[in-house]
Short mmCIF file of C-alpha atoms and ligand atoms in Angstrom, two decimals:
data_model
loop_
_atom_site.label_atom_id
_atom_site.label_comp_id
_atom_site.label_asym_id
_atom_site.label_seq_id
_atom_site.Cartn_x
_atom_site.Cartn_y
_atom_site.Cartn_z
CA LEU V 62 74.20 5.64 22.28
CA THR V 63 74.05 8.91 24.20
CA LEU V 64 73.00 9.04 27.84
CA SER V 65 69.31 9.68 28.60
CA THR V 66 68.26 10.13 32.06
CA THR V 67 64.45 10.42 31.25
CA VAL V 68 62.26 7.38 30.69
CA VAL V 69 60.40 7.36 27.21
CA ALA V 70 58.05 10.31 27.78
CA LYS V 71 54.47 10.76 27.06
CA ASP V 72 55.22 13.00 24.11
CA TRP V 73 57.13 10.52 22.30
CA GLU V 74 55.40 9.97 19.14
CA GLY V 75 55.24 6.22 19.66
CA PRO V 76 53.66 3.63 17.26
CA ALA V 77 50.11 3.06 16.90
CA TYR V 78 50.80 -0.39 17.87
CA PRO V 79 48.14 -2.83 17.14
CA THR V 80 46.96 -3.39 20.83
CA GLN V 81 43.76 -4.86 19.52
CA SER V 82 46.03 -7.83 18.89
CA PHE V 83 46.64 -8.48 22.75
CA PHE V 84 47.05 -12.11 23.44
CA SER V 85 46.18 -13.03 19.82
CA GLN V 86 49.51 -14.83 18.88
CA PRO V 87 51.03 -17.93 20.56
CA LEU V 88 53.90 -17.92 22.84
CA PRO V 89 56.87 -18.99 21.01
CA ILE V 90 59.25 -21.39 22.93
CA PRO V 91 62.66 -21.48 21.77
CA GLY V 92 64.02 -25.00 20.77
CA VAL V 93 66.72 -26.80 22.66
CA LYS V 94 70.02 -26.80 20.90
CA ALA V 95 71.81 -30.04 20.16
CA PRO V 96 75.52 -30.18 20.85
CA LYS V 97 77.44 -30.41 17.25
CA TYR V 98 79.42 -33.22 18.86
CA THR V 99 80.72 -34.53 22.13
CA PHE V 100 84.45 -34.92 22.97
CA THR V 101 86.43 -36.41 25.91
CA ASN V 102 88.09 -34.11 28.57
CA PRO V 103 91.67 -35.64 28.49
CA GLN V 104 92.21 -34.88 32.02
CA THR V 105 88.90 -36.30 33.53
CA GLY V 106 87.77 -38.73 30.84
CA GLY V 107 84.32 -36.88 31.13
CA PRO V 108 82.26 -35.68 28.12
CA ILE V 109 82.36 -32.13 26.98
CA ASP V 110 79.55 -30.93 24.79
CA TYR V 111 80.50 -28.76 21.99
CA TYR V 112 78.14 -26.14 20.55
CA GLU V 113 78.22 -23.46 17.86
CA LEU V 114 75.99 -20.45 17.90
CA GLU V 115 76.05 -17.97 15.12
CA ILE V 116 75.33 -14.37 15.75
CA LYS V 117 73.50 -13.21 12.52
CA PRO V 118 70.76 -11.01 11.33
CA PHE V 119 67.16 -12.20 10.69
CA GLN V 120 63.54 -10.75 10.07
CA ARG V 121 60.67 -11.21 12.24
CA LYS V 122 57.01 -10.05 11.62
CA GLN V 123 55.41 -9.74 14.99
CA TYR V 124 51.74 -9.65 13.83
CA PRO V 125 50.57 -11.03 10.46
CA ASN V 126 48.71 -7.68 9.69
CA LEU V 127 51.82 -5.63 10.03
CA ALA V 128 53.18 -3.87 6.91
CA LYS V 129 56.86 -4.81 7.71
CA SER V 130 59.06 -7.16 9.63
CA ALA V 131 61.55 -5.84 12.26
CA ARG V 132 65.13 -6.62 11.58
CA MET V 133 67.05 -8.22 14.50
CA VAL V 134 70.40 -9.91 15.15
CA GLY V 135 70.46 -12.94 17.33
CA TYR V 136 72.12 -16.15 18.19
CA ASP V 137 71.31 -18.56 15.32
CA GLY V 138 69.34 -15.92 13.79
CA GLN V 139 66.47 -16.15 16.24
CA PHE V 140 65.20 -14.61 19.55
CA PRO V 141 65.46 -15.73 22.10
CA GLY V 142 68.53 -17.74 20.99
CA PRO V 143 68.31 -21.61 21.14
CA THR V 144 68.08 -22.94 24.78
CA ILE V 145 71.03 -24.87 25.87
CA ASP V 146 69.94 -27.54 28.26
CA ILE V 147 72.53 -29.40 30.30
CA GLU V 148 73.08 -31.66 33.20
CA GLN V 149 75.27 -30.54 36.29
CA GLY V 150 78.86 -31.97 35.81
CA ARG V 151 78.71 -32.06 31.96
CA GLU V 152 81.32 -29.47 30.61
CA SER V 153 80.50 -27.59 27.51
CA VAL V 154 82.42 -25.37 25.00
CA VAL V 155 80.30 -22.92 22.98
CA ARG V 156 81.74 -21.37 20.00
CA TYR V 157 80.00 -17.86 19.37
CA ILE V 158 80.68 -16.98 15.62
CA ASN V 159 79.86 -13.30 15.21
CA ASN V 160 78.20 -12.70 11.72
CA GLY V 161 76.35 -9.79 13.12
CA ASP V 162 76.70 -5.95 12.85
CA ARG V 163 79.22 -5.02 15.40
CA PRO V 164 81.65 -6.43 17.86
CA ALA V 165 80.10 -8.80 20.42
CA SER V 166 81.19 -10.58 23.86
CA THR V 167 79.11 -13.16 25.27
CA HIS V 168 78.50 -13.64 29.05
CA LEU V 169 76.82 -16.74 30.60
CA HIS V 170 74.84 -14.99 33.28
CA GLY V 171 74.56 -17.25 36.46
CA SER V 172 77.65 -19.28 35.62
CA TYR V 173 80.83 -18.88 37.55
CA SER V 174 82.76 -19.16 34.27
CA ARG V 175 86.32 -18.57 34.91
CA ALA V 176 88.18 -15.52 33.29
CA PRO V 177 88.69 -15.44 30.28
CA PHE V 178 85.44 -17.08 29.61
CA ASP V 179 83.30 -14.80 31.39
CA GLY V 180 82.28 -12.64 28.60
CA TYR V 181 84.37 -9.51 29.51
CA ALA V 182 83.25 -6.26 28.06
CA ASP V 183 86.52 -5.41 26.36
CA ASP V 184 87.23 -8.99 25.28
CA HIS V 185 85.20 -8.73 22.06
CA ILE V 186 84.49 -10.87 19.19
CA ASP V 187 84.82 -8.83 16.08
CA VAL V 188 82.62 -9.26 13.15
CA GLY V 189 83.77 -12.16 11.13
CA GLN V 190 85.50 -13.86 14.17
CA TYR V 191 84.49 -16.45 16.72
CA LYS V 192 85.45 -17.19 20.21
CA ASP V 193 85.22 -20.46 22.13
CA TYR V 194 83.95 -20.34 25.74
CA TYR V 195 84.48 -23.15 28.36
CA TYR V 196 81.66 -23.58 30.95
CA PRO V 197 82.36 -26.15 33.85
CA ASN V 198 78.52 -26.49 34.62
CA GLN V 199 79.39 -27.73 38.18
CA GLN V 200 76.83 -25.35 39.69
CA ASN V 201 73.55 -26.62 41.12
CA ALA V 202 70.51 -26.55 38.84
CA ARG V 203 69.58 -23.09 37.70
CA THR V 204 68.10 -20.83 35.19
CA LEU V 205 71.04 -19.17 33.39
CA TRP V 206 71.05 -16.95 30.30
CA TYR V 207 73.63 -15.97 27.70
CA HIS V 208 73.78 -12.48 26.41
CA ASP V 209 75.77 -9.90 24.95
CA HIS V 210 78.22 -7.91 27.06
CA VAL V 211 80.30 -5.95 24.71
CA VAL V 212 81.67 -2.59 25.87
CA ASP V 213 79.54 0.47 25.19
CA HIS V 214 77.02 -1.51 23.14
CA THR V 215 75.49 -4.17 25.26
CA ALA V 216 72.07 -2.52 25.40
CA GLU V 217 71.64 -2.28 21.52
CA ASN V 218 73.09 -5.82 21.13
CA VAL V 219 70.40 -7.23 23.55
CA TYR V 220 67.65 -4.94 22.36
CA PHE V 221 68.12 -6.22 18.62
CA GLY V 222 68.10 -9.88 19.97
CA MET V 223 71.22 -11.18 21.56
CA ALA V 224 69.99 -13.32 24.47
CA GLY V 225 69.02 -16.91 25.00
CA LEU V 226 68.40 -19.28 27.89
CA TYR V 227 70.78 -21.84 29.37
CA LEU V 228 69.37 -24.26 31.69
CA LEU V 229 71.20 -26.34 34.25
CA HIS V 230 69.66 -29.59 35.79
CA ASP V 231 70.66 -31.80 38.75
CA GLN V 232 69.43 -34.93 40.34
CA HIS V 233 68.27 -33.21 43.48
CA GLU V 234 65.80 -30.89 41.49
CA ARG V 235 64.52 -33.94 39.67
CA ASP V 236 63.86 -35.68 42.79
CA LEU V 237 61.48 -33.00 43.96
CA ALA V 238 59.19 -33.86 41.09
CA LEU V 239 58.57 -30.37 39.99
CA PRO V 240 56.70 -29.87 36.72
CA THR V 241 59.13 -30.79 33.90
CA GLY V 242 59.23 -31.35 30.20
CA LYS V 243 56.43 -29.47 28.40
CA TYR V 244 55.26 -28.08 31.78
CA ASP V 245 58.52 -26.42 32.38
CA ILE V 246 58.54 -23.20 30.16
CA PRO V 247 60.89 -20.21 29.98
CA LEU V 248 59.38 -16.87 29.93
CA LEU V 249 61.86 -14.17 28.81
CA ILE V 250 60.10 -10.89 29.27
CA MET V 251 61.39 -7.68 27.47
CA ALA V 252 59.88 -4.54 26.47
CA ARG V 253 60.83 -3.16 23.13
CA GLN V 254 59.64 -0.14 20.87
CA TYR V 255 58.23 -0.50 17.39
CA ASN V 256 57.32 1.86 14.62
CA SER V 257 53.69 1.51 13.42
CA ASP V 258 54.71 -0.47 10.29
CA GLY V 259 56.15 -3.16 12.47
CA THR V 260 59.99 -2.20 12.19
CA LEU V 261 61.79 -1.83 15.30
CA TRP V 262 62.39 1.54 16.84
CA ASP V 263 66.03 2.03 16.52
CA PRO V 264 67.84 3.28 19.68
CA GLU V 265 70.87 4.15 17.64
CA LYS V 266 68.98 6.51 15.25
CA ASN V 267 67.20 8.13 18.02
CA ASP V 268 70.08 9.03 20.01
CA GLU V 269 68.54 11.91 22.24
CA ASP V 270 66.02 9.54 23.47
CA THR V 271 67.85 6.34 24.28
CA SER V 272 66.30 4.91 27.49
CA ILE V 273 64.69 1.74 26.34
CA TYR V 274 61.91 1.23 28.59
CA GLY V 275 59.71 0.11 25.80
CA ASP V 276 56.04 0.00 25.59
CA VAL V 277 55.44 -3.37 23.61
CA VAL V 278 55.59 -6.18 26.37
CA GLU V 279 57.10 -9.22 24.78
CA VAL V 280 57.45 -12.76 26.07
CA ASN V 281 59.98 -14.96 24.26
CA GLY V 282 60.03 -12.32 21.44
CA GLN V 283 56.23 -12.21 20.86
CA PRO V 284 54.34 -9.05 21.94
CA TRP V 285 51.49 -10.01 24.47
CA PRO V 286 51.33 -13.76 23.52
CA ASN V 287 48.86 -16.46 24.82
CA LEU V 288 49.70 -19.96 26.01
CA LYS V 289 47.12 -22.79 26.03
CA VAL V 290 47.83 -24.62 29.23
CA GLU V 291 46.19 -27.54 30.99
CA PRO V 292 44.38 -27.21 34.32
CA ARG V 293 47.20 -28.37 36.35
CA LYS V 294 50.67 -27.08 37.64
CA TYR V 295 53.38 -25.49 35.50
CA ARG V 296 56.80 -24.24 36.17
CA PHE V 297 57.70 -21.03 34.53
CA ARG V 298 61.32 -19.76 34.45
CA LEU V 299 60.76 -15.78 34.64
CA LEU V 300 63.51 -13.74 33.27
CA ASP V 301 63.36 -9.99 32.79
CA GLY V 302 65.80 -10.05 29.64
CA GLY V 303 65.05 -6.38 28.75
CA ILE V 304 66.90 -3.22 28.75
CA SER V 305 65.64 -0.85 31.41
CA ARG V 306 62.18 -2.02 32.41
CA THR V 307 61.44 -3.62 35.88
CA PHE V 308 58.05 -5.56 36.17
CA LYS V 309 55.91 -6.13 39.14
CA LEU V 310 54.09 -9.28 37.93
CA PHE V 311 50.73 -10.57 39.13
CA LEU V 312 48.15 -13.13 37.84
CA ASN V 313 44.67 -12.00 37.26
CA ALA V 314 41.77 -14.56 37.09
CA ASP V 315 39.77 -12.83 34.42
CA GLN V 316 36.45 -14.69 35.00
CA LYS V 317 36.68 -14.71 38.75
CA ASN V 318 36.38 -11.00 39.49
CA ASN V 319 39.92 -10.42 38.64
CA GLN V 320 40.90 -12.46 41.89
CA ARG V 321 44.62 -12.64 42.05
CA VAL V 322 46.31 -16.28 41.55
CA PRO V 323 49.28 -17.00 43.67
CA PHE V 324 52.80 -17.72 42.47
CA TYR V 325 54.80 -20.42 44.25
CA VAL V 326 58.34 -19.06 43.99
CA ILE V 327 60.56 -21.94 43.91
CA GLY V 328 63.81 -20.59 42.28
CA SER V 329 65.99 -17.59 41.88
CA ASP V 330 69.00 -16.67 39.92
CA CYS V 331 71.00 -19.38 41.68
CA GLY V 332 68.67 -22.09 41.63
CA LEU V 333 66.19 -23.62 44.07
CA LEU V 334 65.22 -21.46 47.19
CA ALA V 335 65.60 -22.81 50.58
CA GLN V 336 61.78 -23.03 50.89
CA SER V 337 59.09 -22.31 48.31
CA VAL V 338 57.32 -18.78 48.94
CA VAL V 339 53.69 -18.15 48.11
CA THR V 340 53.01 -14.50 46.80
CA ASP V 341 50.71 -12.78 44.56
CA LEU V 342 53.29 -10.24 43.27
CA VAL V 343 56.78 -10.91 41.98
CA THR V 344 58.97 -7.97 41.47
CA ILE V 345 61.57 -8.77 38.62
CA SER V 346 64.15 -6.24 37.50
CA ILE V 347 66.48 -6.68 34.55
CA ALA V 348 68.48 -9.88 34.58
CA GLU V 349 66.77 -11.43 37.56
CA ARG V 350 65.23 -14.92 37.23
CA TRP V 351 62.38 -16.04 39.46
CA ASP V 352 61.23 -19.67 38.68
CA VAL V 353 57.61 -20.07 39.85
CA VAL V 354 54.83 -22.72 39.80
CA ILE V 355 51.41 -21.76 38.90
CA ASP V 356 48.48 -24.00 39.58
CA PHE V 357 45.74 -23.64 37.07
CA SER V 358 43.65 -26.40 38.19
CA GLN V 359 41.02 -24.24 39.60
CA PHE V 360 40.67 -22.19 36.27
CA ALA V 361 39.58 -24.93 33.83
CA GLY V 362 38.06 -23.29 30.75
CA GLN V 363 39.02 -19.77 31.82
CA ASN V 364 41.79 -17.17 31.28
CA VAL V 365 44.50 -16.29 33.68
CA THR V 366 46.34 -13.04 32.60
CA LEU V 367 50.00 -12.24 33.73
CA ARG V 368 49.83 -8.47 34.20
CA ASN V 369 52.33 -5.84 35.39
CA ASP V 370 51.21 -3.55 38.13
CA HIS V 371 52.57 -0.55 36.25
CA GLU V 372 51.04 1.84 38.48
CA GLU V 373 53.81 1.00 40.96
CA VAL V 374 56.38 1.21 38.28
CA ASN V 375 56.07 4.71 36.69
CA PRO V 376 52.64 6.12 36.65
CA ASP V 377 53.49 9.26 34.70
CA THR V 378 55.20 7.57 31.79
CA GLU V 379 53.33 4.44 30.97
CA TYR V 380 51.51 3.43 27.82
CA LEU V 381 48.54 1.56 27.27
CA GLY V 382 49.66 -2.03 27.08
CA THR V 383 52.62 -2.07 29.66
CA ASP V 384 50.13 -3.29 32.30
CA ARG V 385 49.65 -6.43 30.36
CA VAL V 386 52.17 -9.32 29.67
CA MET V 387 50.61 -12.50 28.59
CA ARG V 388 47.49 -14.71 28.84
CA PHE V 389 47.14 -18.31 29.80
CA ILE V 390 44.18 -19.99 28.24
CA VAL V 391 43.35 -22.76 30.52
CA GLY V 392 41.96 -25.89 28.76
CA THR V 393 39.80 -28.57 30.36
CA THR V 394 41.88 -31.68 30.22
CA VAL V 395 45.06 -32.73 31.60
CA SER V 396 47.10 -35.02 29.31
CA ASP V 397 49.73 -36.18 31.82
CA SER V 398 49.47 -35.75 35.60
CA SER V 399 53.01 -36.71 36.63
CA ASN V 400 54.99 -34.15 38.63
CA ASN V 401 51.71 -32.38 39.59
CA GLY V 402 51.76 -32.98 43.29
CA ALA V 403 51.91 -30.21 45.94
CA VAL V 404 54.78 -27.94 45.71
CA PRO V 405 57.33 -28.93 48.33
CA VAL V 406 58.04 -26.45 51.03
CA GLN V 407 61.60 -27.44 51.66
CA LEU V 408 63.48 -27.41 48.43
CA ARG V 409 67.24 -27.20 49.16
CA ASP V 410 69.95 -26.68 51.61
CA VAL V 411 71.24 -23.32 50.28
CA PRO V 412 74.85 -22.50 51.18
CA PHE V 413 74.27 -19.25 52.77
CA PRO V 414 77.58 -17.65 53.65
CA PRO V 415 77.79 -17.29 57.46
CA GLN V 416 77.58 -13.55 58.42
CA ASP V 417 79.91 -14.00 61.40
CA GLN V 418 82.56 -15.31 58.93
CA SER V 419 82.52 -12.04 56.69
CA VAL V 420 86.14 -10.68 56.79
CA ASN V 421 85.35 -7.32 55.13
CA THR V 422 82.60 -4.89 54.45
CA ARG V 423 82.77 -2.71 51.41
CA HIS V 424 80.58 0.15 50.24
CA PHE V 425 79.56 1.00 46.80
CA GLU V 426 77.47 3.94 45.68
CA PHE V 427 75.74 3.69 42.46
CA GLY V 428 74.99 7.25 41.28
CA ARG V 429 75.51 9.90 38.65
CA GLY V 430 78.87 11.49 37.78
CA GLY V 431 78.81 14.27 35.36
CA SER V 432 76.95 12.97 32.38
CA ASN V 433 77.60 9.41 33.29
CA TRP V 434 76.60 6.69 35.63
CA VAL V 435 79.26 5.68 38.07
CA ILE V 436 80.28 3.39 40.93
CA ASN V 437 82.03 5.34 43.80
CA GLY V 438 82.64 7.90 41.21
CA ILE V 439 84.25 5.75 38.82
CA GLY V 440 83.10 4.71 35.28
CA TRP V 441 84.30 1.78 33.07
CA HIS V 442 86.48 3.96 31.02
CA ASP V 443 88.36 5.11 34.02
CA THR V 444 90.58 2.18 33.33
CA ALA V 445 93.25 3.02 35.88
CA ASP V 446 90.77 3.31 38.67
CA ARG V 447 88.06 0.84 37.82
CA LEU V 448 89.33 -1.94 39.97
CA LEU V 449 87.22 -1.35 42.95
CA ALA V 450 87.75 -4.32 45.09
CA ALA V 451 90.22 -7.21 45.64
CA PRO V 452 88.60 -9.90 47.77
CA GLN V 453 90.71 -12.92 48.73
CA ARG V 454 89.89 -16.07 47.15
CA GLY V 455 87.55 -18.08 49.16
CA SER V 456 86.63 -15.33 51.66
CA ILE V 457 83.42 -14.03 52.60
CA GLU V 458 82.59 -10.35 52.31
CA ILE V 459 79.61 -8.08 52.81
CA TRP V 460 79.00 -5.52 50.06
CA GLU V 461 76.90 -2.70 50.94
CA LEU V 462 75.11 -1.29 47.82
CA GLU V 463 73.89 2.07 48.03
CA ASN V 464 71.56 3.94 45.58
CA GLY V 465 73.24 7.42 44.97
CA GLY V 466 69.79 9.02 44.49
CA GLY V 467 67.95 10.92 42.00
CA GLY V 468 64.88 8.75 42.02
CA TRP V 469 66.57 6.07 39.89
CA SER V 470 66.79 2.36 40.50
CA HIS V 471 69.69 0.02 39.59
CA PRO V 472 69.59 -3.78 39.32
CA ILE V 473 73.04 -4.64 40.53
CA HIS V 474 74.72 -7.84 39.14
CA VAL V 475 78.02 -9.18 40.60
CA HIS V 476 79.72 -11.60 38.35
CA LEU V 477 81.17 -15.03 39.53
CA VAL V 478 79.48 -15.40 42.86
CA ASP V 479 76.00 -16.08 44.39
CA PHE V 480 75.01 -13.77 47.00
CA GLN V 481 72.42 -13.57 49.63
CA VAL V 482 70.49 -10.26 50.29
CA ILE V 483 70.80 -9.56 54.08
CA SER V 484 69.11 -6.24 54.48
CA ARG V 485 67.37 -3.53 52.62
CA THR V 486 66.88 -0.16 54.08
CA GLY V 487 65.85 3.36 52.81
CA SER V 488 62.49 2.48 51.47
CA ASP V 489 59.38 0.83 52.53
CA ARG V 490 60.52 -2.43 51.12
CA SER V 491 62.58 -4.79 53.37
CA VAL V 492 64.22 -7.99 52.10
CA LEU V 493 61.39 -9.63 50.16
CA PRO V 494 59.99 -12.98 51.34
CA TYR V 495 61.42 -14.71 48.29
CA GLU V 496 64.51 -13.12 48.48
CA SER V 497 65.19 -14.21 52.05
CA ALA V 498 65.12 -17.77 50.90
CA ALA V 499 67.24 -17.28 48.07
CA GLN V 500 70.70 -16.70 46.58
CA GLN V 501 70.84 -14.15 43.79
CA ASP V 502 73.28 -12.67 41.35
CA VAL V 503 71.26 -9.65 40.75
CA VAL V 504 69.40 -7.38 43.31
CA TRP V 505 67.20 -4.45 42.63
CA LEU V 506 68.35 -1.43 44.20
CA GLY V 507 65.28 0.75 44.49
CA PRO V 508 64.93 4.31 44.74
CA GLY V 509 66.70 5.57 48.14
CA GLU V 510 67.63 1.98 48.99
CA THR V 511 70.83 0.56 50.55
CA VAL V 512 71.00 -3.28 50.10
CA ARG V 513 73.70 -5.43 51.76
CA VAL V 514 74.51 -8.68 50.33
CA ILE V 515 76.94 -11.48 51.36
CA ALA V 516 79.11 -13.73 49.19
CA ARG V 517 81.95 -16.14 49.16
CA PHE V 518 84.43 -15.04 46.60
CA SER V 519 84.97 -18.21 44.90
CA PRO V 520 85.94 -20.52 43.13
CA TRP V 521 88.22 -18.80 40.83
CA PRO V 522 90.87 -15.97 41.13
CA GLY V 523 90.90 -13.27 38.37
CA LEU V 524 89.12 -10.21 37.25
CA TYR V 525 85.39 -10.02 37.11
CA MET V 526 82.92 -7.36 36.49
CA PHE V 527 80.09 -5.97 38.61
CA HIS V 528 77.59 -3.45 37.37
CA CYS V 529 74.18 -2.15 36.83
CA HIS V 530 72.20 -4.25 34.64
CA ASN V 531 69.90 -1.41 33.36
CA LEU V 532 72.00 -1.81 30.09
CA ILE V 533 71.86 1.87 29.21
CA HIS V 534 73.42 2.59 32.62
CA GLU V 535 75.99 -0.25 32.03
CA ASP V 536 76.92 1.09 28.65
CA HIS V 537 77.25 4.65 30.10
CA GLU V 538 79.86 3.43 32.44
CA MET V 539 78.12 1.85 35.58
CA LEU V 540 80.45 -0.87 35.34
CA ALA V 541 83.49 -1.76 37.26
CA GLU V 542 85.64 -4.71 38.22
CA PHE V 543 86.98 -6.74 40.98
CA ASN V 544 89.97 -8.90 41.38
CA VAL V 545 89.74 -12.19 43.36
CA THR V 546 93.12 -12.59 44.65
CA GLN V 547 94.79 -15.76 45.07
CA VAL V 548 95.76 -17.14 48.61
CA ALA V 549 99.15 -18.74 48.43
CA ASP V 550 98.20 -21.77 50.61
CA LEU V 551 95.02 -22.61 48.83
CA ASP V 552 96.15 -25.95 47.43
CA LEU V 553 94.42 -25.90 43.89
CA ASN V 554 95.92 -26.45 40.53
CA GLU V 555 95.88 -23.00 38.88
CA GLN V 556 96.68 -24.21 35.56
CA ASN V 557 94.08 -26.53 35.16
CA LEU V 558 90.82 -24.92 33.64
CA PHE V 559 88.85 -28.03 34.28
CA ILE V 560 89.33 -28.44 37.87
CA ASP V 561 86.24 -29.12 40.01
CA PRO V 562 86.13 -26.50 42.74
CU1 C2O D 671 73.76 -10.35 32.82
CU2 C2O D 671 77.46 -8.64 33.41
O1 C2O D 671 75.57 -9.59 33.09
CU1 CU D 672 71.54 1.74 36.89
#
């Protein structure tokens, strides 16, 4: 890939994609992967589920009337990859077998996986090899996702299909009686570009035009799908699993004068919010997760369309179609009315780090440096300088993330930690209502903005990455590392990978 600083321009001779097919195909829901076997942790006696996921090519025809299929590469030959569904406290080992096209590295985004199981950019699995990753799964219930993270080529790998969901459940969440089972559905949103014959537009062969905003909005890999729902409450796990596009999502009641339907935001990157937040607009940038409940009970027999307020995204460069995401076709009968009560207001005691206990404030500027994207002037290939912070293990710090300008936005992700957004300045947005009730691991740094986040740097020592999650920016060096340093008097057994923090 070469660096492109422009979004896909209007003069791009894009595909005559069959937009008449809006909402014609059903939403695919990735199946849940079963462990290959379960073995016993010799140190704790607890179960460890062992999974294998094979990265391999596959063909997918997005609409029956297209001439050709698109060639993709994904986990187990599907996109999204199979969902891993696991209970808090149940450890797992996942073997990622690389039978794809190029080196890979898998990051479980949202997990405090200890190095070296974090999916480090340089720690690649070459073609024909595999690597086993260990996940403690001790965190609270949350929507995680696994995706490629290999140095310089994450954008292509994810674009071609290397992403899947990993859902962690816990008893506290179950006790809230939120919609579950078939009423709990992941929606991985990603925009891609296709050629008019149905093949995928290839960012690698189109070097000069490699910003992958995409003009075809897909959910779980299907462009503009529909989902038949019952007139009751559903939980949807929204994930922007794309390359460069931020969405501003709203729900349109098609038969009711385009009235907006509210979202009850109940969860974020790091699990349940402190309180549910009702809103009619959810901004979701790359790698962010927002779990929402939608109540279809007032819309029996009607359509509710999930739309993207693209006027606010980039009015000069948008195509017909990027303002639509998917359609809910609401039926008239409810087959199961359990877990359909009012959405609780109080959801969880979120362990927000106390601001008066912060021992350090660091400042990071995300901007341009020559022909690259850099953090404090440093890019990933400045290997001698890319270690930008060394917080002490267990300490609380405030990180001030400043957008270096140029009209760009940067979704910033810090590995290992859950953080809280405590301020946003420099634009007309302040901390969004659902952000102030949440912990996050990605925050969208809009044009001109400075965002302060607070985190406790635990549980593990070691080297972790932080970066822009616009994958084109990430591959073009907006990626650096921090070292969580050990504190001598912390009484934890360093050699034990399976410790409970
Ligand atoms: Cu979602 Cu560093 O990754
Ligand atoms: Cu960026």
